[in-house]
Each structure stands twice: as C-alpha cells, then as structure tokens.
Short mmCIF file of C-alpha atoms in Angstrom, two decimals:
data_model
loop_
_atom_site.label_atom_id
_atom_site.label_comp_id
_atom_site.label_asym_id
_atom_site.label_seq_id
_atom_site.Cartn_x
_atom_site.Cartn_y
_atom_site.Cartn_z
CA MET A 14 24.80 -9.48 9.55
CA THR A 15 22.79 -11.96 11.55
CA SER A 16 22.71 -15.45 9.99
CA LEU A 17 19.41 -16.95 8.83
CA PRO A 18 19.52 -19.76 11.45
CA THR A 19 19.90 -17.14 14.22
CA ARG A 20 17.19 -14.99 12.79
CA PHE A 21 14.89 -17.94 12.43
CA GLY A 22 15.67 -19.16 15.96
CA ALA A 23 14.58 -15.79 17.25
CA LEU A 24 11.44 -16.02 15.21
CA VAL A 25 10.57 -19.43 16.56
CA LEU A 26 11.27 -18.16 20.09
CA GLY A 27 9.03 -15.13 19.51
CA LEU A 28 6.10 -17.29 18.19
CA ALA A 29 6.45 -19.37 21.30
CA LEU A 30 6.67 -16.41 23.74
CA VAL A 31 3.84 -14.46 22.23
CA THR A 32 1.32 -16.93 23.67
CA ALA A 33 2.64 -16.11 27.11
CA GLY A 34 2.00 -12.37 26.71
CA CYS A 35 -0.80 -10.59 28.50
CA GLY A 36 -2.61 -7.26 28.47
CA GLY A 37 -4.95 -5.55 26.04
CA ASP A 38 -8.39 -4.01 26.26
CA SER A 39 -10.05 -6.92 28.09
CA GLY A 40 -7.45 -7.43 30.79
CA GLY A 41 -7.54 -11.16 29.91
CA SER A 42 -4.66 -13.48 29.66
CA ALA A 43 -3.21 -15.21 26.58
CA THR A 44 -2.56 -18.36 28.61
CA ALA A 45 -6.12 -19.68 28.28
CA PRO A 46 -6.66 -23.36 27.24
CA ALA A 47 -5.52 -24.09 23.64
CA VAL A 48 -7.93 -22.80 21.00
CA GLN A 49 -7.63 -22.87 17.20
CA THR A 50 -5.04 -20.26 16.40
CA LEU A 51 -3.90 -18.75 13.10
CA ARG A 52 -0.21 -17.92 13.23
CA TYR A 53 0.45 -15.09 10.81
CA VAL A 54 3.99 -13.74 10.06
CA ALA A 55 3.70 -10.28 8.37
CA VAL A 56 6.19 -7.80 6.87
CA GLY A 57 7.37 -5.46 9.58
CA ALA A 58 10.37 -4.15 11.47
CA PRO A 59 9.79 -4.84 15.16
CA ALA A 60 11.67 -1.73 16.19
CA THR A 61 9.16 0.58 14.38
CA ALA A 62 5.98 -1.26 15.45
CA ILE A 63 3.26 1.21 16.68
CA TYR A 64 -0.07 1.32 18.53
CA ASP A 65 -1.28 4.61 16.86
CA PRO A 66 -3.54 3.76 13.90
CA HIS A 67 -3.82 7.30 12.47
CA GLY A 68 -0.25 8.45 11.50
CA GLY A 69 2.21 6.85 9.18
CA ILE A 70 1.85 3.04 9.08
CA GLY A 71 5.02 1.69 7.66
CA ASN A 72 4.65 -1.92 8.70
CA GLN A 73 2.18 -4.37 7.10
CA SER A 74 2.07 -6.11 10.51
CA ASP A 75 0.75 -2.88 12.13
CA LEU A 76 -1.82 -2.32 9.34
CA THR A 77 -3.04 -5.95 9.63
CA ARG A 78 -3.37 -5.62 13.42
CA PHE A 79 -5.31 -2.36 13.10
CA ALA A 80 -7.57 -3.91 10.45
CA LEU A 81 -8.38 -6.66 12.92
CA MET A 82 -8.92 -4.34 15.90
CA TYR A 83 -10.77 -1.35 14.41
CA ASP A 84 -13.70 -0.76 12.15
CA VAL A 85 -13.25 1.26 9.02
CA LEU A 86 -15.82 3.17 7.03
CA ALA A 87 -15.24 1.18 3.83
CA THR A 88 -12.90 -1.33 2.24
CA TYR A 89 -12.11 -2.28 -1.35
CA ALA A 90 -13.74 -5.28 -2.85
CA PRO A 91 -11.53 -7.63 -4.99
CA ASP A 92 -12.81 -5.99 -8.17
CA GLY A 93 -11.49 -2.56 -6.99
CA ASN A 94 -14.92 -1.13 -6.17
CA ILE A 95 -15.85 0.27 -2.77
CA LYS A 96 -17.55 -1.94 -0.16
CA PRO A 97 -19.20 0.03 2.75
CA ARG A 98 -18.24 -1.33 6.21
CA LEU A 99 -19.03 0.77 9.30
CA ALA A 100 -20.69 3.25 6.93
CA THR A 101 -23.83 2.11 5.26
CA SER A 102 -24.05 4.88 2.65
CA PHE A 103 -22.19 7.87 1.19
CA ALA A 104 -24.54 10.49 -0.31
CA PRO A 105 -23.20 13.69 -2.01
CA ASP A 106 -24.93 16.95 -2.73
CA ALA A 107 -25.33 18.19 -6.33
CA LYS A 108 -21.99 19.98 -6.22
CA LEU A 109 -20.03 16.96 -4.84
CA THR A 110 -18.78 19.10 -1.95
CA THR A 111 -21.01 18.00 0.94
CA TRP A 112 -21.31 14.34 1.73
CA THR A 113 -23.71 12.73 4.17
CA ILE A 114 -22.39 9.52 5.70
CA ARG A 115 -24.72 7.16 7.55
CA LEU A 116 -23.30 4.67 10.09
CA ARG A 117 -24.43 1.28 11.14
CA GLU A 118 -26.53 1.23 14.28
CA GLY A 119 -26.00 -1.12 17.20
CA VAL A 120 -22.18 -1.12 16.87
CA THR A 121 -20.22 -1.14 20.07
CA PHE A 122 -16.57 -0.96 21.16
CA THR A 123 -15.21 -3.98 22.92
CA ASP A 124 -15.75 -2.18 26.25
CA GLY A 125 -19.47 -2.12 25.61
CA LYS A 126 -19.80 1.59 24.73
CA PRO A 127 -21.65 2.46 21.53
CA VAL A 128 -19.81 3.67 18.38
CA ARG A 129 -21.17 7.17 17.61
CA ALA A 130 -20.73 9.72 14.83
CA ALA A 131 -18.68 11.72 17.44
CA ASP A 132 -16.15 8.88 17.57
CA VAL A 133 -15.90 8.68 13.76
CA LEU A 134 -15.51 12.40 13.45
CA PHE A 135 -12.90 12.53 16.16
CA SER A 136 -10.91 9.78 14.40
CA LEU A 137 -11.10 11.50 10.98
CA ARG A 138 -10.04 14.83 12.42
CA ARG A 139 -7.13 13.13 14.15
CA ILE A 140 -6.05 11.49 10.84
CA ALA A 141 -6.30 14.90 9.22
CA ASP A 142 -4.16 16.56 11.93
CA LYS A 143 -1.48 13.97 11.39
CA ALA A 144 -1.17 14.76 7.69
CA ALA A 145 2.59 15.21 7.91
CA GLU A 146 2.89 11.51 8.94
CA ASN A 147 0.29 9.99 6.61
CA PHE A 148 1.04 11.91 3.38
CA GLY A 149 -2.09 14.09 3.70
CA ARG A 150 -4.50 11.12 3.49
CA LEU A 151 -7.55 13.32 4.15
CA GLN A 152 -6.32 16.59 2.61
CA MET A 153 -9.40 16.70 0.33
CA PHE A 154 -11.61 17.54 3.33
CA ASP A 155 -12.28 20.77 5.30
CA MET A 156 -12.51 19.14 8.73
CA ASP A 157 -13.44 22.43 10.40
CA ALA A 158 -16.66 22.40 8.36
CA ALA A 159 -17.47 18.76 9.19
CA ARG A 160 -20.33 18.11 11.63
CA MET A 161 -22.44 15.49 13.32
CA VAL A 162 -26.04 15.36 12.18
CA ASN A 163 -27.00 12.81 14.83
CA ASP A 164 -25.41 9.79 16.62
CA HIS A 165 -25.38 7.71 13.40
CA THR A 166 -24.95 10.44 10.72
CA LEU A 167 -22.14 12.88 9.91
CA GLU A 168 -21.52 15.45 7.25
CA LEU A 169 -18.20 16.01 5.56
CA VAL A 170 -17.25 18.93 3.35
CA THR A 171 -14.48 18.77 0.65
CA VAL A 172 -12.37 21.73 -0.24
CA LYS A 173 -13.17 21.13 -3.95
CA PRO A 174 -15.77 18.95 -5.68
CA TYR A 175 -14.62 15.42 -5.07
CA ALA A 176 -16.51 12.41 -6.54
CA GLU A 177 -14.51 9.70 -4.82
CA VAL A 178 -15.06 10.45 -1.15
CA PRO A 179 -15.94 6.74 -0.46
CA GLN A 180 -12.50 5.74 -1.83
CA ALA A 181 -10.80 8.46 0.26
CA LEU A 182 -12.44 6.98 3.36
CA ALA A 183 -11.58 3.39 2.67
CA SER A 184 -9.15 1.06 4.49
CA PHE A 185 -7.31 3.60 6.71
CA THR A 186 -10.21 5.23 8.60
CA PHE A 187 -9.71 3.32 11.84
CA VAL A 188 -12.29 4.36 14.39
CA ILE A 189 -11.32 4.84 18.07
CA PRO A 190 -13.34 6.35 20.97
CA GLU A 191 -13.69 10.16 21.01
CA GLY A 192 -11.12 11.84 23.32
CA THR A 193 -8.44 9.10 23.22
CA THR A 194 -5.01 10.51 24.10
CA ALA A 195 -2.84 7.52 25.10
CA PHE A 196 -1.24 5.57 22.30
CA ASP A 197 1.55 3.73 24.18
CA ARG A 198 -0.69 0.68 24.48
CA PRO A 199 -3.56 -0.82 22.46
CA VAL A 200 -6.54 1.49 22.06
CA VAL A 201 -10.01 0.02 22.40
CA GLY A 202 -11.72 -0.78 19.11
CA SER A 203 -14.93 -2.20 17.57
CA GLY A 204 -13.30 -4.52 14.97
CA PRO A 205 -13.64 -8.24 14.49
CA TYR A 206 -10.85 -8.96 17.00
CA ARG A 207 -9.50 -7.57 20.23
CA MET A 208 -5.93 -7.62 21.39
CA THR A 209 -5.51 -9.71 24.50
CA GLY A 210 -1.79 -10.28 24.82
CA GLY A 211 1.70 -9.68 23.44
CA ASN A 212 2.72 -6.35 22.17
CA ALA A 213 2.99 -4.39 18.93
CA GLN A 214 5.74 -6.59 17.60
CA HIS A 215 3.96 -9.90 18.26
CA ALA A 216 0.35 -9.60 19.17
CA VAL A 217 -2.28 -12.07 20.39
CA LEU A 218 -5.82 -11.27 19.18
CA GLU A 219 -9.04 -13.04 20.06
CA ARG A 220 -12.31 -12.94 18.29
CA ASN A 221 -14.67 -10.13 19.27
CA ASP A 222 -18.05 -11.76 19.65
CA ARG A 223 -19.74 -8.39 19.83
CA TRP A 224 -18.68 -7.51 16.31
CA TRP A 225 -21.58 -6.62 13.98
CA GLY A 226 -20.10 -8.37 10.88
CA ASP A 227 -19.93 -11.97 9.76
CA ARG A 228 -18.49 -13.99 12.64
CA PRO A 229 -14.75 -14.64 12.09
CA PRO A 230 -14.19 -18.33 11.69
CA THR A 231 -10.84 -18.43 13.58
CA PRO A 232 -11.06 -17.80 17.42
CA ARG A 233 -7.50 -16.47 17.75
CA ILE A 234 -4.74 -14.94 15.72
CA GLU A 235 -1.06 -14.58 16.61
CA LEU A 236 0.46 -11.77 14.45
CA MET A 237 4.20 -11.20 14.36
CA ALA A 238 6.35 -8.62 12.58
CA VAL A 239 9.32 -10.10 10.80
CA PRO A 240 11.39 -8.07 8.27
CA ASP A 241 13.30 -10.89 6.58
CA PRO A 242 11.35 -12.63 3.85
CA GLN A 243 13.44 -15.77 4.12
CA ALA A 244 12.70 -16.04 7.87
CA ARG A 245 8.99 -15.41 7.21
CA ALA A 246 8.88 -18.27 4.62
CA GLN A 247 10.97 -20.66 6.74
CA ALA A 248 8.57 -20.22 9.62
CA VAL A 249 5.77 -21.67 7.45
CA ILE A 250 7.96 -24.31 5.86
CA SER A 251 8.97 -25.61 9.25
CA GLY A 252 5.41 -25.57 10.61
CA GLN A 253 6.09 -22.80 13.13
CA ALA A 254 3.60 -20.47 11.34
CA ASP A 255 0.58 -20.89 9.12
CA VAL A 256 0.95 -17.84 6.86
CA ALA A 257 3.94 -15.73 5.70
CA SER A 258 3.16 -12.57 3.76
CA SER A 259 5.26 -11.35 0.82
CA VAL A 260 7.80 -14.04 0.30
CA ASN A 261 10.51 -14.17 -2.38
CA PRO A 262 9.68 -15.54 -5.88
CA ALA A 263 12.71 -17.88 -5.50
CA THR A 264 11.14 -19.34 -2.35
CA VAL A 265 7.95 -20.00 -4.25
CA ARG A 266 9.88 -21.95 -6.84
CA GLN A 267 11.74 -23.92 -4.19
CA VAL A 268 8.55 -25.08 -2.41
CA SER A 269 6.58 -25.93 -5.51
CA GLY A 270 5.34 -29.49 -5.22
CA ASN A 271 5.30 -29.49 -1.41
CA PRO A 272 1.88 -31.04 -0.62
CA ASN A 273 1.74 -29.20 2.70
CA LEU A 274 2.13 -25.68 1.30
CA LYS A 275 0.40 -23.42 -1.06
CA VAL A 276 1.04 -19.98 -2.60
CA VAL A 277 -1.56 -17.23 -2.73
CA HIS A 278 -0.98 -14.81 -5.69
CA ARG A 279 -2.10 -11.21 -5.33
CA PRO A 280 -1.83 -10.15 -9.03
CA ALA A 281 0.06 -7.07 -9.98
CA VAL A 282 0.68 -5.34 -6.61
CA THR A 283 4.45 -4.84 -6.39
CA MET A 284 6.32 -2.29 -8.52
CA TYR A 285 9.87 -1.08 -8.43
CA PRO A 286 9.78 1.88 -10.89
CA PHE A 287 13.00 3.74 -11.71
CA VAL A 288 12.39 7.37 -10.71
CA MET A 289 13.83 10.40 -12.61
CA ARG A 290 13.49 13.97 -11.28
CA LEU A 291 12.20 16.23 -14.01
CA ASP A 292 13.78 19.39 -12.41
CA ARG A 293 17.39 18.12 -12.64
CA GLU A 294 19.76 17.54 -15.51
CA PRO A 295 19.77 15.48 -17.54
CA PHE A 296 16.25 14.26 -16.78
CA ASP A 297 14.73 17.70 -17.49
CA ASP A 298 15.13 16.85 -21.14
CA PRO A 299 12.19 14.69 -22.31
CA ARG A 300 14.40 13.12 -24.91
CA VAL A 301 16.67 11.67 -22.22
CA ARG A 302 13.66 10.33 -20.35
CA GLU A 303 12.30 8.69 -23.48
CA ALA A 304 15.72 7.23 -24.37
CA ILE A 305 15.95 5.61 -20.95
CA LYS A 306 12.45 4.13 -21.29
CA LEU A 307 13.27 2.80 -24.74
CA ALA A 308 16.60 1.23 -23.53
CA THR A 309 14.79 -0.83 -20.89
CA ASP A 310 14.46 -4.57 -21.49
CA ARG A 311 11.23 -5.10 -19.56
CA GLN A 312 10.86 -8.78 -20.18
CA GLU A 313 14.33 -9.48 -18.93
CA LEU A 314 13.66 -7.52 -15.78
CA LEU A 315 10.34 -9.35 -15.19
CA ASP A 316 11.92 -12.75 -15.75
CA LYS A 317 14.97 -12.16 -13.52
CA VAL A 318 13.54 -9.97 -10.70
CA PHE A 319 10.06 -11.42 -10.35
CA LEU A 320 10.93 -14.75 -11.87
CA GLY A 321 7.96 -14.28 -14.27
CA TYR A 322 5.44 -13.88 -11.40
CA GLY A 323 3.80 -10.75 -12.68
CA LYS A 324 3.19 -8.76 -15.86
CA ILE A 325 5.36 -6.68 -18.14
CA GLY A 326 5.09 -2.92 -17.52
CA ASN A 327 4.05 -0.12 -19.79
CA ASP A 328 5.05 2.92 -17.77
CA LEU A 329 1.55 3.12 -16.31
CA LEU A 330 1.73 3.55 -12.53
CA THR A 331 -1.52 1.84 -11.53
CA PRO A 332 -2.32 -0.77 -14.15
CA ALA A 333 -4.73 -2.63 -11.87
CA ASP A 334 -6.83 0.48 -11.14
CA PRO A 335 -10.30 0.64 -12.77
CA SER A 336 -9.23 3.97 -14.34
CA SER A 337 -6.05 2.61 -16.01
CA PRO A 338 -6.38 3.38 -19.72
CA ALA A 339 -7.03 0.49 -22.12
CA GLY A 340 -5.50 0.06 -25.60
CA VAL A 341 -2.18 1.80 -24.90
CA PRO A 342 0.47 0.33 -27.23
CA GLN A 343 3.08 -1.59 -25.35
CA ARG A 344 6.45 0.23 -25.17
CA THR A 345 9.12 -2.10 -26.49
CA ARG A 346 12.90 -1.87 -26.46
CA ASP A 347 14.44 0.15 -29.22
CA LEU A 348 18.18 0.74 -28.72
CA ALA A 349 18.62 2.52 -32.07
CA ARG A 350 15.93 5.10 -31.28
CA ALA A 351 17.31 5.49 -27.72
CA LYS A 352 20.75 6.33 -29.10
CA GLU A 353 19.35 8.75 -31.61
CA LEU A 354 17.42 10.61 -28.86
CA LEU A 355 20.49 10.88 -26.74
CA LYS A 356 22.38 12.30 -29.73
CA GLN A 357 19.66 14.89 -30.19
CA ALA A 358 19.85 15.81 -26.56
CA GLY A 359 23.60 16.43 -26.89
CA HIS A 360 24.89 13.11 -25.47
CA ALA A 361 26.30 11.52 -28.62
CA ASP A 362 29.46 10.54 -26.71
CA GLY A 363 27.50 8.91 -23.95
CA LEU A 364 25.95 9.81 -20.62
CA THR A 365 27.00 8.94 -17.07
CA LEU A 366 24.46 8.59 -14.24
CA GLU A 367 24.28 7.38 -10.65
CA LEU A 368 21.29 5.09 -9.62
CA ALA A 369 20.50 4.58 -6.00
CA THR A 370 18.77 1.37 -4.79
CA THR A 371 18.40 -0.69 -1.66
CA ALA A 372 17.31 -4.15 -0.40
CA SER A 373 14.19 -2.99 1.43
CA TYR A 374 12.01 -5.18 -0.79
CA PRO A 375 13.11 -8.47 -2.45
CA GLY A 376 14.77 -7.83 -5.80
CA MET A 377 15.11 -4.03 -5.65
CA ASP A 378 18.95 -4.21 -5.88
CA THR A 379 18.86 -6.92 -8.53
CA ALA A 380 16.53 -4.79 -10.66
CA ALA A 381 18.81 -1.78 -10.37
CA THR A 382 21.97 -3.74 -11.39
CA LEU A 383 20.21 -5.35 -14.37
CA PHE A 384 18.74 -2.05 -15.43
CA ALA A 385 22.16 -0.39 -15.37
CA ALA A 386 23.57 -3.11 -17.68
CA GLN A 387 20.68 -2.55 -20.08
CA LEU A 388 21.24 1.18 -20.23
CA GLY A 389 24.89 0.49 -20.91
CA GLN A 390 23.93 -1.03 -24.21
CA ALA A 391 22.54 2.33 -25.22
CA GLY A 392 25.66 4.26 -24.32
CA ILE A 393 24.56 5.28 -20.82
CA THR A 394 27.03 4.40 -18.04
CA VAL A 395 25.22 3.86 -14.77
CA ARG A 396 26.93 3.47 -11.40
CA VAL A 397 24.59 1.72 -8.91
CA THR A 398 24.85 2.70 -5.28
CA ASN A 399 23.21 0.32 -2.72
CA GLN A 400 21.89 2.41 0.15
CA PRO A 401 21.05 1.10 3.66
CA PRO A 402 17.36 0.07 4.01
CA ASP A 403 16.93 1.92 7.36
CA THR A 404 17.71 5.35 5.83
CA TYR A 405 16.70 4.80 2.19
CA TRP A 406 13.12 6.17 2.57
CA THR A 407 14.30 9.22 4.52
CA LYS A 408 17.45 10.20 2.61
CA VAL A 409 16.97 8.88 -0.94
CA PHE A 410 13.23 8.62 -1.58
CA ALA A 411 11.87 11.85 -3.12
CA GLN A 412 15.32 13.48 -2.89
CA SER A 413 17.79 11.71 -5.22
CA ASP A 414 17.94 12.48 -8.98
CA PHE A 415 17.62 8.82 -10.00
CA TYR A 416 16.68 5.90 -7.80
CA THR A 417 14.63 2.76 -7.42
CA GLY A 418 11.17 3.36 -6.07
CA PHE A 419 8.29 1.32 -4.73
CA PHE A 420 4.52 1.22 -5.19
CA GLY A 421 2.28 -1.39 -3.60
CA GLY A 422 -0.91 -1.52 -5.69
CA ILE A 423 -2.62 1.55 -4.33
CA PRO A 424 -5.31 3.39 -6.30
CA PHE A 425 -4.43 6.06 -8.87
CA THR A 426 -6.13 8.77 -6.88
CA ASP A 427 -3.90 7.93 -3.96
CA VAL A 428 -0.82 8.13 -6.13
CA ALA A 429 -1.91 11.45 -7.55
CA ARG A 430 -2.59 12.88 -4.09
CA VAL A 431 0.71 11.77 -2.75
CA SER A 432 3.10 12.15 -5.63
CA LEU A 433 1.73 13.80 -8.76
CA LEU A 434 -0.09 17.05 -8.02
CA SER A 435 1.91 20.28 -7.82
CA ASN A 436 1.17 20.54 -4.04
CA SER A 437 1.60 16.82 -3.32
CA PRO A 438 3.45 16.15 -0.09
CA THR A 439 5.92 13.80 -1.87
CA ASN A 440 6.20 14.94 -5.46
CA GLU A 441 9.19 12.65 -6.05
CA THR A 442 9.58 13.36 -9.80
CA ALA A 443 8.85 17.11 -9.57
CA TRP A 444 5.89 16.48 -11.86
CA GLN A 445 4.38 20.01 -11.84
CA ARG A 446 1.84 20.66 -14.56
CA PRO A 447 -0.83 23.27 -13.73
CA SER A 448 -2.92 22.06 -16.67
CA TRP A 449 -2.63 18.48 -15.43
CA ASP A 450 -3.68 19.54 -11.96
CA ALA A 451 -6.74 21.39 -13.39
CA ALA A 452 -7.72 18.39 -15.44
CA TYR A 453 -7.40 16.16 -12.38
CA ASP A 454 -9.72 18.56 -10.38
CA GLN A 455 -12.19 18.51 -13.25
CA ALA A 456 -12.12 14.68 -13.30
CA MET A 457 -12.77 14.54 -9.58
CA ALA A 458 -15.72 16.87 -10.03
CA THR A 459 -17.32 14.48 -12.58
CA LYS A 460 -20.18 12.53 -11.01
CA ASP A 461 -20.50 9.93 -13.79
CA ASP A 462 -18.10 7.04 -12.98
CA GLU A 463 -17.32 6.09 -16.55
CA ARG A 464 -16.61 9.66 -17.70
CA ARG A 465 -14.47 10.26 -14.62
CA ARG A 466 -12.44 7.09 -15.22
CA GLN A 467 -11.86 8.09 -18.85
CA SER A 468 -10.60 11.47 -17.72
CA LEU A 469 -8.26 9.92 -15.16
CA GLY A 470 -7.06 7.51 -17.85
CA LYS A 471 -6.11 10.36 -20.07
CA LEU A 472 -4.06 11.84 -17.23
CA GLN A 473 -2.28 8.49 -16.83
CA ARG A 474 -1.46 8.47 -20.55
CA ASP A 475 0.02 11.94 -20.27
CA LEU A 476 2.15 10.85 -17.33
CA ARG A 477 3.28 7.73 -19.20
CA GLU A 478 4.56 9.84 -22.13
CA GLU A 479 6.13 12.77 -20.34
CA GLY A 480 6.72 11.67 -16.77
CA GLY A 481 9.74 10.50 -14.83
CA TYR A 482 8.78 6.90 -14.12
CA VAL A 483 10.12 3.80 -15.81
CA VAL A 484 7.50 1.14 -14.92
CA TRP A 485 9.11 -1.99 -16.34
CA GLY A 486 6.95 -4.59 -14.65
CA VAL A 487 4.40 -5.33 -11.90
CA GLY A 488 5.06 -8.29 -9.68
CA ASP A 489 2.54 -10.47 -7.99
CA GLY A 490 2.30 -10.40 -4.19
CA LEU A 491 3.24 -13.87 -3.01
CA ASP A 492 2.03 -15.19 0.37
CA LEU A 493 3.06 -18.65 1.51
CA ALA A 494 0.61 -20.67 3.59
CA SER A 495 -0.12 -24.09 4.97
CA THR A 496 -2.66 -25.99 2.93
CA ARG A 497 -4.82 -25.88 5.96
CA VAL A 498 -5.40 -22.17 5.49
CA SER A 499 -8.23 -20.79 3.31
CA GLY A 500 -9.81 -17.45 2.71
CA LEU A 501 -6.62 -15.38 2.42
CA PRO A 502 -7.26 -12.10 0.58
CA ASP A 503 -5.92 -11.97 -2.99
CA GLY A 504 -7.05 -8.54 -4.11
CA PRO A 505 -4.96 -5.39 -4.75
CA GLY A 506 -3.64 -2.80 -2.45
CA PHE A 507 -4.72 -2.72 1.21
CA ASP A 508 -7.05 -5.73 0.82
CA VAL A 509 -4.19 -7.89 2.13
CA ALA A 510 -4.65 -6.51 5.63
CA PHE A 511 -8.22 -7.65 6.11
CA ILE A 512 -7.81 -11.22 7.24
CA GLU A 513 -10.73 -11.66 9.63
CA GLN A 514 -12.41 -14.28 7.40
CA VAL A 515 -9.24 -16.51 7.10
CA ARG A 516 -9.86 -19.97 8.47
CA LEU A 517 -7.91 -23.04 9.44
CA ASP A 518 -9.38 -26.24 8.11
CA GLY A 519 -8.76 -29.40 10.04
#
C-alpha cells in the first residue's frame, strides 16, 4: 500500500503539473498569465476517468467536469424541486404520455454553433442507447417515438403515463452536438466552462463567456480526481487545494477550530445500508429480516461510523426525498423480540451468516464490523469479509446474499427505477412484488403532486416493513474548504456537481 506522504506528494505534483497541460475545445493553452483559480479535488479514481458524458459515470470528478462543460435540461434546487436549465418548460398531455419540451433560444456551443433540438434529441437517444452502462436512466421513454417540433422544441413519449419527466431529465442530460462520435478527448459543450488543458484525471477549465446563464464568478477551475479521502483533505489543509469533496468525519473533527478552514455539510446524503437478498435463505423469511432490523443499534452505528454527523435511520431508503413518508414510528432496538422472531423462524440455536464489505467509502468496513458485533448479541454469528474496492461493485454488489451497500442521496424514483421494480436492471434485494410495481405505475400516472407523493410514500412504508434493507443511518456529506471559498452546493444528490457559482473571496 502506498504511504500517505507518497500519495500526497503525487497529488501536489499533479496539481502543479495540471497548469502546464494544454488541449481542449478552444485549442488554447493553460499557461496563460495567472488568473484567479479554484483548485477542486474531487472523489475519483484516475484510472477510470472518462470523456463520455452519457454512459456510466462512476467518478464524482467526471460528473463535476461534465456539469461544468455541458448544459443539462434541468437540475434539482436545494429544496428537492426541479429547476429548469437548458429547458424552459415541460408540458404534458392529458394522459401524461407525451411531453413537449421547450428550449432556451440563443444558446451556443463553445465553437459558436447554435444548440438545437436536434442536438438535445441526439444526446437523449445516445443516453438511452447506453442503458446497460447507466442503469437504464431513460428507460421510461420510447425514443423511437420522440421527435423535433422545431429548432427549440421537442416532443418526448413515455412508454407509460409518467408524471415526473422533468425529474427524469435532470442532472445527467448532458447535451453535445448532433453526430458526435469521438469520445477519446473532450467533446465540445455549451456549459458555463470549457476545458482548455490537462486531461480527464486533472482538468483545467476556463469560464465560457458565451454561456447564457449567470456569469460564473471564478475565471478558472482546476479539477483533479483523487480516490483517497485523507489525501484530498490534506491538499486543502496544506494550501495546495481550495476544496476537497467528501472527507472523513474524523478529519472534520481534527481541523475544527482552524481559522483558515471550513466544512460544508450536505445533510443526509451518504448511506451504507446492509442488503439482504429476499430470494435466498435465510433472508427469504420475513421474520429473519425483521429480527436483524430489530437487533441493530442504530445510534451506536451513527456515533461510531459517521461520528454523529448525520441522522439515525429508520429503514427508509430516501429520507430526504419530498415523497418520504412522515410520521413513521422510529424502529428501535429490541433484542428480546429479535430472539423470539429467530426462534419462530427455526433458529433458536442461533444463526450463522457471512457479511461482505469494503473500504470504497469511508467507514463502510467499520460499519460492517460493528453491525456484526451487534447481531451477535441476538444470537446471530456474522463473519465479515472485507473485499477489494476495485472488484466490490462488480463481484459483490447485487450478487451476494448479505453485504454493505451504498446510496448517495438520489431521489426515490431513481432508486425504484434502478433497484426496486421487478424489471429493474439492478434489483439487488430481489424485491419482486407485482402489486407494488402496479402501485408504482399508478402513482407515476397521478398528475397531482401531493397525491403522487402520498402514494410513493406508501410504497416506501411497504418496503421498510418487508424489504431487504437495513438503513441504520444517513451521514452528512462533508466537504473541506478554505475560508476564502463561498457558494459551495449543500443540497442533496447530484447538486454537489454543479459548482459554477463557487467563488474565491480575497
């Protein structure tokens, strides 16, 4: 294992060298006279950094770079509601199956060419074609039926009535020019910044003065992918970077009181649920699942894994979502009831399980070890296996019987699409309930927002009671920054990637 000093030395070298890079859509050089520059260190593995904005985006560093370079149809506001961006309106027909989307006029790519409905439709169809990589992000649409009405209007058709089309088109709908085929280098965009140097691992971006939106306050951003949270934090502590995303709670405690640093909290965005497959013994027995949930000491996990930076969990997968049900009684630890349920399920003499975990995110392995000790008090013997981070999400995730999962504050409809419907591409708990699927479809066909949210809340209650997730707590996202930095996003989910309004004061 590489030592922290060596990793940090490489990071400092990378931050220095990125300013010497060149290339990008303008052909300019990154060696221009010094300008005010935001140095941002994001979560990302350099070896997997990409230029293609339409497939699977595993690195936050890639997502942030794409959000700076490309326009999207909409984003999420801090309150969880939709905020139109390149689109100006989303209008459904009476059946909620045909949606007319109007686009801003006067928008151009950084090469001066206009952004047309043809470019948007090309981008959406390409995202849909890459469904195997992006978990079927646009699977609710019939892209063969989509059409351009004119240069600034397009019409999308859904396969079923779908009331939340604006949400489905938020954040990831990066628009590129029609006909683009080369993705081994940066693709021209129409976003608030353009890439002028470096590469996918450490990029130099300069303000796009042609952008239609509010003028970004910072002329230049250097964005670097760094997988190690300690190295990210140390870069800011030492003054080699201005912002480090997703640092450890322990680091936050260590730097408290430092007058040159501040912490930005993104409430309730990190979740490490324990995942049980319902189609395999012993988790096919609802009594076993309930016993495991009752044996969990949620407060201890929150205190020791997230160091109190977060909220206790109640087995609801998306507690920050506007549709999350209110008034659900908090599930508390009850060892006596857990033992009784295990006895009823035929495990009076105990139960032996294997729990997989990894160190992909800070505290995942700690959570698993602590959880195993807690279950031991209910008569459940758990052997924890720590799997390599580089293969965990391909060999363990959605395959093992019992493992530590991850959710990052995404909306409930995204979770349902990816993991909960019978035909979901990654149904990790084997949650297959035809009646639940039908109720979901009915909810999505409901035009009234409040009625739809109530219906979706009922589905989340059902999942809490019968499903295979132990959601013990939700941790805050913790970003470390110089006190000179202001305007960092603090909302849920993908809001973290949209940093074009971040400024350096002084």
